[in-house]
Structures are given as C-alpha cells and as structure tokens.
C-alpha cells in the first residue's frame, strides 16, 4: 500500500481497502470498519473562540483514516503508517491523563473521554494513516481524534450527536493530552461539508454551513506552511487570553463577544494602550467574520480578500502574534497576485493562507519560495486545499 507521509505534501492517504488489508496483516483479523476525519483551515476568526465569538473554519481535503476493530478483552494496540514507532500496546486500565506519550495520546484520549462519559469502550486494535501535515496548524491531531471518535461512536452504539463528540474530543485534548484548545478544530472536522465553511458561534456552539467554493470562482486557497513551530503552551498565548479577560472585565461584559465596533471608542478611554489593542483585534475580528459570512453568501469568495488582509494586519499590529516568516509569506503572496492573505491559527508561527487566482498560483508559490530563500528562512511548504467533507465512515 502507499504509505502516507504527512511531511510529503503530495502523498495520498491509503485507500480504505489498502488500509483494511494492512490492518489484517498487522493484527490478524479484518477491521470492523474504516473512518476518516479531515484537518481544517481557519478562513477567518482568530483568537475569537475563547472570547465566545465567531470563527469560520473549513474541513480540508486532507484526512486521517483509521481502521478499527473492537476486542473482547481490555488490550489496546495502535499503529500509525507514519514514523517508525511500531505497534504501541497498552490496556484500558492504564489510561491516565498525562501519561500517554507520542501520537497515541490522541486516540487514547478519545477512548478515555468516552469512558469518562460512561460509554463502555472495550479494548481495540487501530491502524492510522493520515495525509494531514503534522504541526502545520492544520490540526492533524484533531483529525486523528475526530476519526477515532466517529469510529467508536458507531462501533459502541453510543449514539452521540456531533456537538457531544465535539465536547468529548475537547475533553480528550484538554484533560488527557493537556492542550488548552477550544472547540473550533473538531467542530470543523466533525461538522464540515464539501464546498462549505463552518460558521461557528463559540458561545452556544451553533453551526451554520456557509457556501465556500474556490474553484468555480477561479480561485485556489494556498496554504503556506512557514515551518516555524507554534506552541499553545507558550506565554504569548496565555498573556493574550489574560488581556482579553481583563478587557472584558473593565468593560463590564461577560466576554469580548459582547462588544461591538461602536464600543471601541469608549474602550479606548478605559483601557491601557496594550489591552485596548488586544480588545480591538478581537472586536474587529468578530465583525470581519460576520462580514465574511455575508459576502460569501452574497458575492462569493472573490469578495473576501480585503477582509483577509485586514485580519492579518490586526493580528500583526494589534494582537502582535505574527512573526517575520508569516508577514513575508502574506506580503509576498499579495504582491504577486493573491487577492487576500493572512496568517491562520494561533500565531507565532504555523501557516498563512493566500486566496489566489488560479493563473497566479505558480507565480505566487515561486515568489514566496524565493523570498524565503533570500531572507535565509527555512523553505516553506506551499500547497492547495479545498473545502471538503467532514468526518465519515469510508469502509
Ligand atoms: P497540529 O494539530 O497543528 O498538526 P499538533 O502538535 O497538535 O499539531 O499535533 C501534531 C501531532 O499529532 C504530532 O506530533 C503527532 O504526535 C500526531 N500526529 C499527527 N499525524 C500523525 C500520524 N499520521 N501518525 C502519527 N502521529 C501523528
Ligand atoms: Mg493540534
């Protein structure tokens, strides 16, 4: 079978049949099925999630696939086609938050979170194959978790709704893996649909699918992975959250989501300069998400370029979470034909996106690669993604 290598942007994921065949070779029995879940790109709405605001991610055409068989005993065996860690073996009884190492903490976290909900997940064998690039800000970890929870929800007959699966995977990430992430990534992966973006209200978790198709508009959504590693755990993220909480408290609202652009004048008088700029980013970003949703529905993706640009400027200048590599990627893409570009994800590294006319894709890609080389930066990975289906059974 083709071994998918998340580092190799061209590698296809193994077909469900190939994955089943490999599973049988490894574990000696056929799997009970094959499920997949995509990575995601956030089109717009950054650092709005924990301010109870709006985000607009979409599921991408890069997926994690898992072949799974439930067992009669409490053994767990897991293998990934990526890397060379071999089969990892453990038991249900050994599942403790913070103890799992390596990639298996994601599927094990899901098993743990389901069992914490009282769902009787037995031992299992699992084979993973993914072509979501790792650590590029495309949520390869949530793709794994969402594929696994979709599989286990069906195999155990738990019957969880998508919104419960979102919360269970959040629990797995927060309490088992130890990453303080929100609900955006798994909402996109579990609730996304082909040709649509997922308009998510992070306050009440309601979702509206918004038509978002790049190809009919003659556009391509390029991802530029700067290869600068990002980390949720560092102080930058925590200090931004603290500023947002302070801003909300001083302004007397539950969360920054409750402020409008019109409230910024008053905020300017009450907040210190830095806190004001942090607040201004969140408030204007929420507004840009709403405007993007409206423009996508009314005019299509060709109209949203200026909002992507404004989002980047706001993160660079007001929220101060960009970095030289992200700025160079965005500026170079814009200068060579992209109609809008912004950093995406939590910041301090990771990826930028550039909405690019089809006939400028080559020019933009070459110009960005060249600019990175000239600046002495690590060569970026540049590839196209399109809005794809959410998690599902495929075999
Ligand atoms: P992101 O979710 O942005 O890609 P994370 O650091 O949250 O970045 O998740 C990346 C981790 O997910 C990797 O370090 C690895 O443990 C795991 N991972 C992702 N894809 C695979 C895979 N195909 N095989 C094994 N582990 C994987
Ligand atoms: Mg992740």
Tab-separated table of C-alpha atoms and ligand atoms in Angstrom:
chain	number	residue	atom	x	y	z
A	1	UNK	CA	0.000	0.000	0.000
A	2	UNK	CA	1.051	3.607	-0.309
A	3	UNK	CA	2.475	4.792	2.946
A	4	UNK	CA	1.216	8.298	3.530
A	5	UNK	CA	3.826	10.647	4.814
A	6	UNK	CA	2.316	13.772	6.330
A	7	UNK	CA	5.569	15.578	5.626
A	8	UNK	CA	5.251	14.883	1.923
A	9	UNK	CA	2.511	17.168	0.674
A	10	UNK	CA	1.783	15.044	-2.404
A	11	UNK	CA	1.365	11.699	-0.671
A	12	UNK	CA	-2.176	10.338	-0.952
A	13	UNK	CA	-3.773	8.664	2.021
A	14	UNK	CA	-4.091	4.909	1.657
A	15	UNK	CA	-7.450	3.828	0.250
A	16	UNK	CA	-9.865	2.252	2.745
A	17	UNK	CA	-9.252	-1.146	1.095
A	18	UNK	CA	-5.482	-0.761	1.382
A	19	UNK	CA	-5.805	0.244	4.999
A	20	UNK	CA	-8.044	-2.760	5.754
A	21	UNK	CA	-5.517	-5.070	4.098
A	22	UNK	CA	-2.663	-3.633	6.116
A	23	UNK	CA	-4.741	-3.885	9.305
A	24	UNK	CA	-5.361	-7.578	8.673
A	25	UNK	CA	-1.640	-8.179	8.099
A	26	UNK	CA	-0.763	-6.412	11.335
A	27	UNK	CA	-3.483	-7.619	13.667
A	28	UNK	CA	-4.561	-10.919	12.134
A	29	UNK	CA	-8.258	-10.044	11.742
A	30	UNK	CA	-10.284	-7.775	9.473
A	31	UNK	CA	-11.197	-4.354	10.926
A	32	UNK	CA	-14.812	-3.618	11.796
A	33	UNK	CA	-14.664	-0.586	9.527
A	34	UNK	CA	-12.654	2.399	8.283
A	35	UNK	CA	-13.452	6.003	9.222
A	36	UNK	CA	-11.908	9.310	8.239
A	37	UNK	CA	-11.850	12.879	9.503
A	38	UNK	CA	-10.242	15.944	7.896
A	39	UNK	CA	-7.816	18.575	9.069
A	40	UNK	CA	-9.010	22.155	8.918
A	41	UNK	CA	-8.041	25.666	7.904
A	42	UNK	CA	-9.474	28.652	9.676
A	43	UNK	CA	-10.599	31.047	6.944
A	44	UNK	CA	-11.103	33.907	9.385
A	45	UNK	CA	-11.801	34.489	13.103
A	46	UNK	CA	-8.595	34.198	15.097
A	47	UNK	CA	-8.440	34.315	18.915
A	48	UNK	CA	-12.164	34.915	18.905
A	49	UNK	CA	-13.051	31.399	20.132
A	50	UNK	CA	-12.169	31.847	23.801
A	51	UNK	CA	-13.844	35.255	23.720
A	52	UNK	CA	-17.105	33.419	22.977
A	53	UNK	CA	-17.109	34.874	19.479
A	54	UNK	CA	-17.295	33.653	15.883
A	55	UNK	CA	-14.961	31.548	13.773
A	56	UNK	CA	-15.171	30.391	10.169
A	57	UNK	CA	-13.026	27.303	9.577
A	58	UNK	CA	-13.480	24.691	6.869
A	59	UNK	CA	-12.682	20.999	6.635
A	60	UNK	CA	-9.909	20.358	4.101
A	61	UNK	CA	-9.209	17.598	1.605
A	62	UNK	CA	-6.537	16.072	3.844
A	63	UNK	CA	-7.724	13.367	6.170
A	64	UNK	CA	-6.740	10.987	8.910
A	65	UNK	CA	-8.122	7.485	8.338
A	66	UNK	CA	-8.432	4.805	10.978
A	67	UNK	CA	-9.203	1.118	10.601
A	68	UNK	CA	-10.599	-0.144	13.909
A	69	UNK	CA	-11.696	-3.441	15.448
A	70	UNK	CA	-13.133	-3.712	18.938
A	71	UNK	CA	-11.712	-6.514	21.079
A	72	UNK	CA	-13.179	-8.902	23.624
A	73	UNK	CA	-10.530	-8.023	26.236
A	74	UNK	CA	-9.114	-4.742	27.577
A	75	UNK	CA	-5.953	-4.651	25.413
A	76	UNK	CA	-5.288	-1.711	23.122
A	77	UNK	CA	-2.941	-1.965	20.127
A	78	UNK	CA	-2.248	1.019	17.899
A	79	UNK	CA	-0.069	1.533	14.847
A	80	UNK	CA	0.487	4.513	12.516
A	81	UNK	CA	1.772	4.247	8.956
A	82	UNK	CA	3.785	7.389	9.702
A	83	UNK	CA	7.015	7.270	11.636
A	84	UNK	CA	8.651	4.146	12.959
A	85	UNK	CA	7.308	3.748	16.459
A	86	UNK	CA	5.889	0.296	15.749
A	87	UNK	CA	2.786	-1.024	17.456
A	88	UNK	CA	2.039	0.669	20.780
A	89	UNK	CA	0.363	-1.662	23.269
A	90	UNK	CA	-1.487	-0.715	26.431
A	91	UNK	CA	-4.652	-1.570	28.363
A	92	UNK	CA	-7.833	0.231	29.320
A	93	UNK	CA	-6.766	0.072	32.951
A	94	UNK	CA	-3.578	2.036	32.209
A	95	UNK	CA	-5.367	5.082	30.744
A	96	UNK	CA	-4.420	8.036	32.939
A	97	UNK	CA	-4.355	11.710	31.910
A	98	UNK	CA	-0.873	12.977	31.141
A	99	UNK	CA	0.742	9.553	30.940
A	100	UNK	CA	0.438	8.681	27.232
A	101	UNK	CA	3.394	9.570	25.020
A	102	UNK	CA	3.647	10.259	21.300
A	103	UNK	CA	0.802	10.199	18.834
A	104	UNK	CA	-1.245	7.558	20.693
A	105	UNK	CA	-2.231	10.164	23.290
A	106	UNK	CA	-4.805	11.447	20.786
A	107	UNK	CA	-6.715	8.187	20.146
A	108	UNK	CA	-6.199	7.091	23.765
A	109	UNK	CA	-7.539	10.464	24.934
A	110	UNK	CA	-10.714	9.827	22.966
A	111	UNK	CA	-11.120	6.337	24.472
A	112	UNK	CA	-10.572	7.851	27.919
A	113	UNK	CA	-13.016	10.744	27.361
A	114	UNK	CA	-15.737	8.392	26.108
A	115	UNK	CA	-15.285	6.104	29.083
A	116	UNK	CA	-15.415	9.159	31.379
A	117	UNK	CA	-18.838	9.853	29.841
A	118	UNK	CA	-19.914	6.367	30.862
A	119	UNK	CA	-19.618	4.858	27.382
A	120	UNK	CA	-18.345	1.322	27.626
A	121	UNK	CA	-15.480	1.315	25.104
A	122	UNK	CA	-13.749	-2.080	25.167
A	123	UNK	CA	-10.171	-2.866	24.118
A	124	UNK	CA	-9.403	-2.252	20.459
A	125	UNK	CA	-6.931	-2.517	17.611
A	126	UNK	CA	-6.359	0.584	15.497
A	127	UNK	CA	-4.334	1.438	12.406
A	128	UNK	CA	-3.897	5.137	11.490
A	129	UNK	CA	-2.963	6.609	8.130
A	130	UNK	CA	-3.051	10.374	7.626
A	131	UNK	CA	-2.031	12.871	4.980
A	132	UNK	CA	-2.737	15.921	7.139
A	133	UNK	CA	0.665	17.602	7.535
A	134	UNK	CA	1.837	17.442	11.157
A	135	UNK	CA	2.325	20.587	13.187
A	136	UNK	CA	1.477	22.896	10.268
A	137	UNK	CA	-1.524	24.403	12.005
A	138	UNK	CA	-3.938	22.208	10.049
A	139	UNK	CA	-4.923	20.235	13.142
A	140	UNK	CA	-3.525	16.832	12.318
A	141	UNK	CA	-4.148	15.939	15.966
A	142	UNK	CA	-7.865	16.734	15.816
A	143	UNK	CA	-8.162	14.850	12.538
A	144	UNK	CA	-6.988	11.750	14.421
A	145	UNK	CA	-9.292	12.381	17.387
A	146	UNK	CA	-12.307	13.024	15.186
A	147	UNK	CA	-11.730	9.917	13.059
A	148	UNK	CA	-11.409	7.840	16.224
A	149	UNK	CA	-14.469	9.263	17.950
A	150	UNK	CA	-16.588	8.817	14.826
A	151	UNK	CA	-15.483	5.190	14.673
A	152	UNK	CA	-16.046	4.465	18.363
A	153	UNK	CA	-19.364	6.301	18.474
A	154	UNK	CA	-20.642	3.980	15.771
A	155	UNK	CA	-18.991	0.752	16.939
A	156	UNK	CA	-20.153	1.093	20.546
A	157	UNK	CA	-23.621	2.300	19.533
A	158	UNK	CA	-23.141	5.313	21.825
A	159	UNK	CA	-25.245	7.490	19.508
A	160	UNK	CA	-23.568	10.795	20.390
A	161	UNK	CA	-24.593	13.865	18.404
A	162	UNK	CA	-21.852	15.843	16.632
A	163	UNK	CA	-21.907	18.528	19.342
A	164	UNK	CA	-21.312	15.922	22.067
A	165	UNK	CA	-18.449	14.439	20.077
A	166	UNK	CA	-17.008	17.964	19.844
A	167	UNK	CA	-17.087	18.257	23.627
A	168	UNK	CA	-15.674	14.773	24.173
A	169	UNK	CA	-12.689	15.447	21.893
A	170	UNK	CA	-12.165	18.788	23.629
A	171	UNK	CA	-12.098	16.910	26.932
A	172	UNK	CA	-9.552	14.474	25.459
A	173	UNK	CA	-7.296	17.359	24.334
A	174	UNK	CA	-7.671	19.459	27.470
A	175	UNK	CA	-7.609	16.840	30.195
A	176	UNK	CA	-5.847	13.820	28.723
A	177	UNK	CA	-3.368	15.317	26.229
A	178	UNK	CA	-3.020	18.532	28.241
A	179	UNK	CA	-3.515	21.068	25.421
A	180	UNK	CA	-5.772	24.043	26.320
A	181	UNK	CA	-7.635	24.090	22.998
A	182	UNK	CA	-11.190	25.173	22.242
A	183	UNK	CA	-13.913	23.678	20.041
A	184	UNK	CA	-13.123	25.126	16.622
A	185	UNK	CA	-10.924	22.407	15.176
A	186	UNK	CA	-13.111	19.456	15.996
A	187	UNK	CA	-16.261	21.363	15.007
A	188	UNK	CA	-14.783	21.866	11.534
A	189	UNK	CA	-13.581	18.280	11.295
A	190	UNK	CA	-16.808	16.707	12.551
A	191	UNK	CA	-19.367	19.142	11.157
A	192	UNK	CA	-17.729	20.399	7.932
A	193	UNK	CA	-19.238	19.760	4.492
A	194	UNK	CA	-17.847	19.774	0.979
A	195	UNK	CA	-17.968	23.220	-0.611
A	196	UNK	CA	-18.786	24.899	2.692
A	197	UNK	CA	-17.192	26.733	5.578
A	198	UNK	CA	-18.415	26.152	9.136
A	199	UNK	CA	-19.719	29.342	10.728
A	200	UNK	CA	-19.454	28.531	14.409
A	201	UNK	CA	-20.736	30.579	17.307
A	202	UNK	CA	-18.357	29.633	20.105
A	203	UNK	CA	-20.787	30.853	22.764
A	204	UNK	CA	-23.606	28.392	22.118
A	205	UNK	CA	-21.838	26.036	19.699
A	206	UNK	CA	-24.398	26.558	16.953
A	207	UNK	CA	-23.159	25.948	13.432
A	208	UNK	CA	-24.273	27.273	10.073
A	209	UNK	CA	-22.763	25.905	6.889
A	210	UNK	CA	-21.845	28.736	4.527
A	211	UNK	CA	-21.210	28.038	0.821
A	212	UNK	CA	-17.486	28.385	0.161
A	213	UNK	CA	-16.219	27.037	-3.129
A	214	UNK	CA	-12.992	28.354	-4.528
A	215	UNK	CA	-12.791	26.526	-7.844
A	216	UNK	CA	-15.936	27.897	-9.531
A	217	UNK	CA	-14.682	31.385	-8.609
A	218	UNK	CA	-11.372	30.681	-10.375
A	219	UNK	CA	-9.538	30.770	-7.065
A	220	UNK	CA	-7.234	28.484	-5.139
A	221	UNK	CA	-6.704	28.596	-1.387
A	222	UNK	CA	-2.975	28.183	-0.877
A	223	UNK	CA	-1.533	27.168	2.466
A	224	UNK	CA	1.981	28.399	3.132
A	225	UNK	CA	3.461	26.393	5.989
A	226	UNK	CA	6.306	28.538	7.307
A	227	UNK	CA	7.795	25.588	9.234
A	228	UNK	CA	8.133	27.860	12.246
A	229	UNK	CA	6.824	25.717	15.068
A	230	UNK	CA	3.980	27.147	17.077
A	231	UNK	CA	3.088	26.166	20.589
A	232	UNK	CA	-0.124	26.732	22.526
A	233	UNK	CA	1.775	26.277	25.746
A	234	UNK	CA	3.998	29.329	25.483
A	235	UNK	CA	3.474	32.572	27.356
A	236	UNK	CA	2.308	34.546	24.312
A	237	UNK	CA	-0.970	32.690	24.118
A	238	UNK	CA	-1.636	32.855	27.855
A	239	UNK	CA	-0.891	36.582	28.002
A	240	UNK	CA	-3.266	37.293	25.097
A	241	UNK	CA	-6.013	35.400	26.887
A	242	UNK	CA	-5.308	37.336	30.077
A	243	UNK	CA	-5.546	40.676	28.221
A	244	UNK	CA	-8.883	39.659	26.737
A	245	UNK	CA	-10.241	38.706	30.153
A	246	UNK	CA	-9.036	41.987	31.616
A	247	UNK	CA	-10.613	43.934	28.743
A	248	UNK	CA	-13.972	42.210	29.240
A	249	UNK	CA	-13.865	42.798	32.979
A	250	UNK	CA	-13.076	46.518	32.695
A	251	UNK	CA	-15.761	46.935	30.035
A	252	UNK	CA	-18.267	45.117	32.243
A	253	UNK	CA	-19.175	42.357	29.787
A	254	UNK	CA	-19.136	38.580	30.136
A	255	UNK	CA	-16.818	38.159	27.152
A	256	UNK	CA	-15.403	40.375	24.403
A	257	UNK	CA	-18.006	38.875	22.124
A	258	UNK	CA	-20.458	41.251	23.809
A	259	UNK	CA	-18.687	44.357	22.492
A	260	UNK	CA	-19.354	45.956	19.093
A	261	UNK	CA	-17.059	48.037	16.944
A	262	UNK	CA	-19.070	51.047	18.161
A	263	UNK	CA	-17.967	50.293	21.756
A	264	UNK	CA	-14.290	50.700	20.883
A	265	UNK	CA	-14.311	54.441	21.385
A	266	UNK	CA	-15.372	54.006	24.995
A	267	UNK	CA	-12.890	51.151	25.427
A	268	UNK	CA	-10.099	53.458	24.247
A	269	UNK	CA	-10.811	55.730	27.184
A	270	UNK	CA	-10.953	52.976	29.795
A	271	UNK	CA	-8.221	50.529	28.856
A	272	UNK	CA	-4.473	50.818	28.872
A	273	UNK	CA	-2.926	51.063	25.426
A	274	UNK	CA	-1.872	47.412	25.039
A	275	UNK	CA	-5.109	45.957	26.402
A	276	UNK	CA	-7.043	48.278	24.100
A	277	UNK	CA	-5.241	46.977	21.031
A	278	UNK	CA	-5.837	43.362	22.092
A	279	UNK	CA	-9.520	44.135	22.569
A	280	UNK	CA	-9.702	45.980	19.260
A	281	UNK	CA	-8.347	42.920	17.461
A	282	UNK	CA	-10.981	40.610	18.913
A	283	UNK	CA	-13.874	43.008	18.406
A	284	UNK	CA	-12.959	43.870	14.811
A	285	UNK	CA	-12.130	40.230	14.028
A	286	UNK	CA	-15.581	39.113	15.161
A	287	UNK	CA	-17.023	41.765	12.896
A	288	UNK	CA	-14.866	40.568	9.998
A	289	UNK	CA	-16.168	37.018	10.451
A	290	UNK	CA	-19.748	38.277	10.202
A	291	UNK	CA	-18.876	40.357	7.132
A	292	UNK	CA	-17.133	37.382	5.517
A	293	UNK	CA	-20.187	35.181	6.053
A	294	UNK	CA	-22.373	37.821	4.446
A	295	UNK	CA	-20.049	38.328	1.491
A	296	UNK	CA	-19.656	34.592	0.860
A	297	UNK	CA	-23.419	34.181	0.756
A	298	UNK	CA	-23.980	37.291	-1.382
A	299	UNK	CA	-20.963	37.707	-3.654
A	300	UNK	CA	-18.770	34.620	-3.300
A	301	UNK	CA	-15.134	34.152	-2.285
A	302	UNK	CA	-13.815	36.704	-4.795
A	303	UNK	CA	-15.123	39.438	-2.473
A	304	UNK	CA	-13.445	38.490	0.801
A	305	UNK	CA	-9.823	39.390	0.017
A	306	UNK	CA	-9.788	42.757	1.829
A	307	UNK	CA	-11.183	41.119	4.989
A	308	UNK	CA	-8.389	38.535	4.980
A	309	UNK	CA	-5.833	41.322	4.585
A	310	UNK	CA	-7.394	43.353	7.383
A	311	UNK	CA	-7.408	40.293	9.633
A	312	UNK	CA	-3.695	39.839	9.110
A	313	UNK	CA	-2.921	43.491	9.791
A	314	UNK	CA	-4.949	43.304	13.001
A	315	UNK	CA	-3.075	40.230	14.221
A	316	UNK	CA	0.258	41.717	13.270
A	317	UNK	CA	-0.274	45.194	14.738
A	318	UNK	CA	-2.955	44.939	17.427
A	319	UNK	CA	-2.686	41.372	18.709
A	320	UNK	CA	1.031	41.085	17.900
A	321	UNK	CA	1.037	37.359	17.188
A	322	UNK	CA	2.614	37.313	13.747
A	323	UNK	CA	6.294	36.692	13.021
A	324	UNK	CA	8.669	37.719	10.205
A	325	UNK	CA	8.073	34.488	8.258
A	326	UNK	CA	4.271	34.877	8.343
A	327	UNK	CA	4.486	38.554	7.359
A	328	UNK	CA	6.815	37.744	4.479
A	329	UNK	CA	4.532	34.946	3.255
A	330	UNK	CA	1.483	37.232	3.349
A	331	UNK	CA	3.170	40.297	1.820
A	332	UNK	CA	4.842	38.328	-0.949
A	333	UNK	CA	1.676	36.425	-1.847
A	334	UNK	CA	-0.271	39.707	-2.027
A	335	UNK	CA	2.417	41.409	-4.127
A	336	UNK	CA	2.336	38.579	-6.672
A	337	UNK	CA	-1.380	38.240	-7.260
A	338	UNK	CA	-3.142	36.798	-4.192
A	339	UNK	CA	-6.407	38.697	-3.659
A	340	UNK	CA	-6.187	38.318	0.117
A	341	UNK	CA	-3.841	36.665	2.594
A	342	UNK	CA	-3.485	36.206	6.314
A	343	UNK	CA	-1.759	34.153	8.931
A	344	UNK	CA	-4.049	31.414	10.209
A	345	UNK	CA	-4.043	29.580	13.526
A	346	UNK	CA	-2.877	30.687	16.922
A	347	UNK	CA	0.123	32.639	15.692
A	348	UNK	CA	3.850	32.898	16.429
A	349	UNK	CA	4.457	30.517	13.515
A	350	UNK	CA	2.457	27.901	11.663
A	351	UNK	CA	0.816	28.670	8.355
A	352	UNK	CA	-0.531	31.539	6.276
A	353	UNK	CA	-3.305	31.264	3.704
A	354	UNK	CA	-3.460	33.109	0.401
A	355	UNK	CA	-6.594	33.269	-1.726
A	356	UNK	CA	-5.063	33.183	-5.180
A	357	UNK	CA	-6.409	33.349	-8.756
A	358	UNK	CA	-5.730	30.011	-10.485
A	359	UNK	CA	-3.419	31.562	-13.028
A	360	UNK	CA	-1.273	33.195	-10.328
A	361	UNK	CA	-0.695	30.052	-8.243
A	362	UNK	CA	2.644	29.271	-9.843
A	363	UNK	CA	3.858	32.870	-9.649
A	364	UNK	CA	2.815	33.269	-6.015
A	365	UNK	CA	4.338	29.935	-4.967
A	366	UNK	CA	7.643	30.675	-6.669
A	367	UNK	CA	7.797	34.226	-5.342
A	368	UNK	CA	7.189	33.090	-1.748
A	369	UNK	CA	9.783	30.311	-2.004
A	370	UNK	CA	12.284	32.784	-3.432
A	371	UNK	CA	11.601	35.438	-0.808
A	372	UNK	CA	12.098	32.861	1.966
A	373	UNK	CA	15.390	31.738	0.458
A	374	UNK	CA	16.570	35.334	0.166
A	375	UNK	CA	15.643	36.052	3.777
A	376	UNK	CA	17.531	32.972	4.934
A	377	UNK	CA	14.326	31.304	6.216
A	378	UNK	CA	13.646	27.563	6.077
A	379	UNK	CA	11.937	26.661	2.783
A	380	UNK	CA	8.142	26.765	3.254
A	381	UNK	CA	5.713	24.067	2.127
A	382	UNK	CA	3.120	25.525	-0.217
A	383	UNK	CA	0.032	23.570	-1.252
A	384	UNK	CA	-3.607	23.997	-2.201
A	385	UNK	CA	-6.529	22.901	-0.046
A	386	UNK	CA	-10.232	22.875	-0.822
A	387	UNK	CA	-13.317	22.801	1.403
A	388	UNK	CA	-14.117	19.124	1.858
A	389	UNK	CA	-16.451	16.767	3.706
A	390	UNK	CA	-16.398	16.284	7.460
A	391	UNK	CA	-15.832	13.012	9.316
A	392	UNK	CA	-17.478	9.869	7.959
A	393	UNK	CA	-17.270	6.115	7.528
A	394	UNK	CA	-15.465	5.100	4.336
A	395	UNK	CA	-15.079	1.339	4.573
B	1	LIG	P1	-1.312	20.130	14.552
B	1	LIG	O1	-2.528	19.544	15.179
B	1	LIG	O2	-1.394	21.593	14.312
B	1	LIG	O3	-0.913	19.390	13.318
B	1	LIG	P2	-0.166	19.171	16.989
B	1	LIG	O4	1.159	19.374	17.618
B	1	LIG	O5	-1.393	19.467	17.751
B	1	LIG	O6	-0.138	19.965	15.609
B	1	LIG	O7	-0.293	17.672	16.524
B	1	LIG	C1	0.778	17.045	15.838
B	1	LIG	C2	0.998	15.686	16.450
B	1	LIG	O8	-0.021	14.791	16.005
B	1	LIG	C3	2.285	15.039	16.039
B	1	LIG	O9	3.351	15.417	16.854
B	1	LIG	C4	1.967	13.570	16.204
B	1	LIG	O10	2.088	13.174	17.559
B	1	LIG	C5	0.499	13.492	15.880
B	1	LIG	N1	0.249	13.007	14.505
B	1	LIG	C6	-0.385	13.671	13.525
B	1	LIG	N2	-0.491	12.900	12.409
B	1	LIG	C7	0.090	11.708	12.709
B	1	LIG	C8	0.309	10.472	12.017
B	1	LIG	N3	-0.093	10.315	10.748
B	1	LIG	N4	0.943	9.480	12.672
B	1	LIG	C9	1.358	9.633	13.945
B	1	LIG	N5	1.184	10.750	14.634
B	1	LIG	C10	0.565	11.785	14.048
B	2	LIG	MG1	-3.260	20.083	17.162
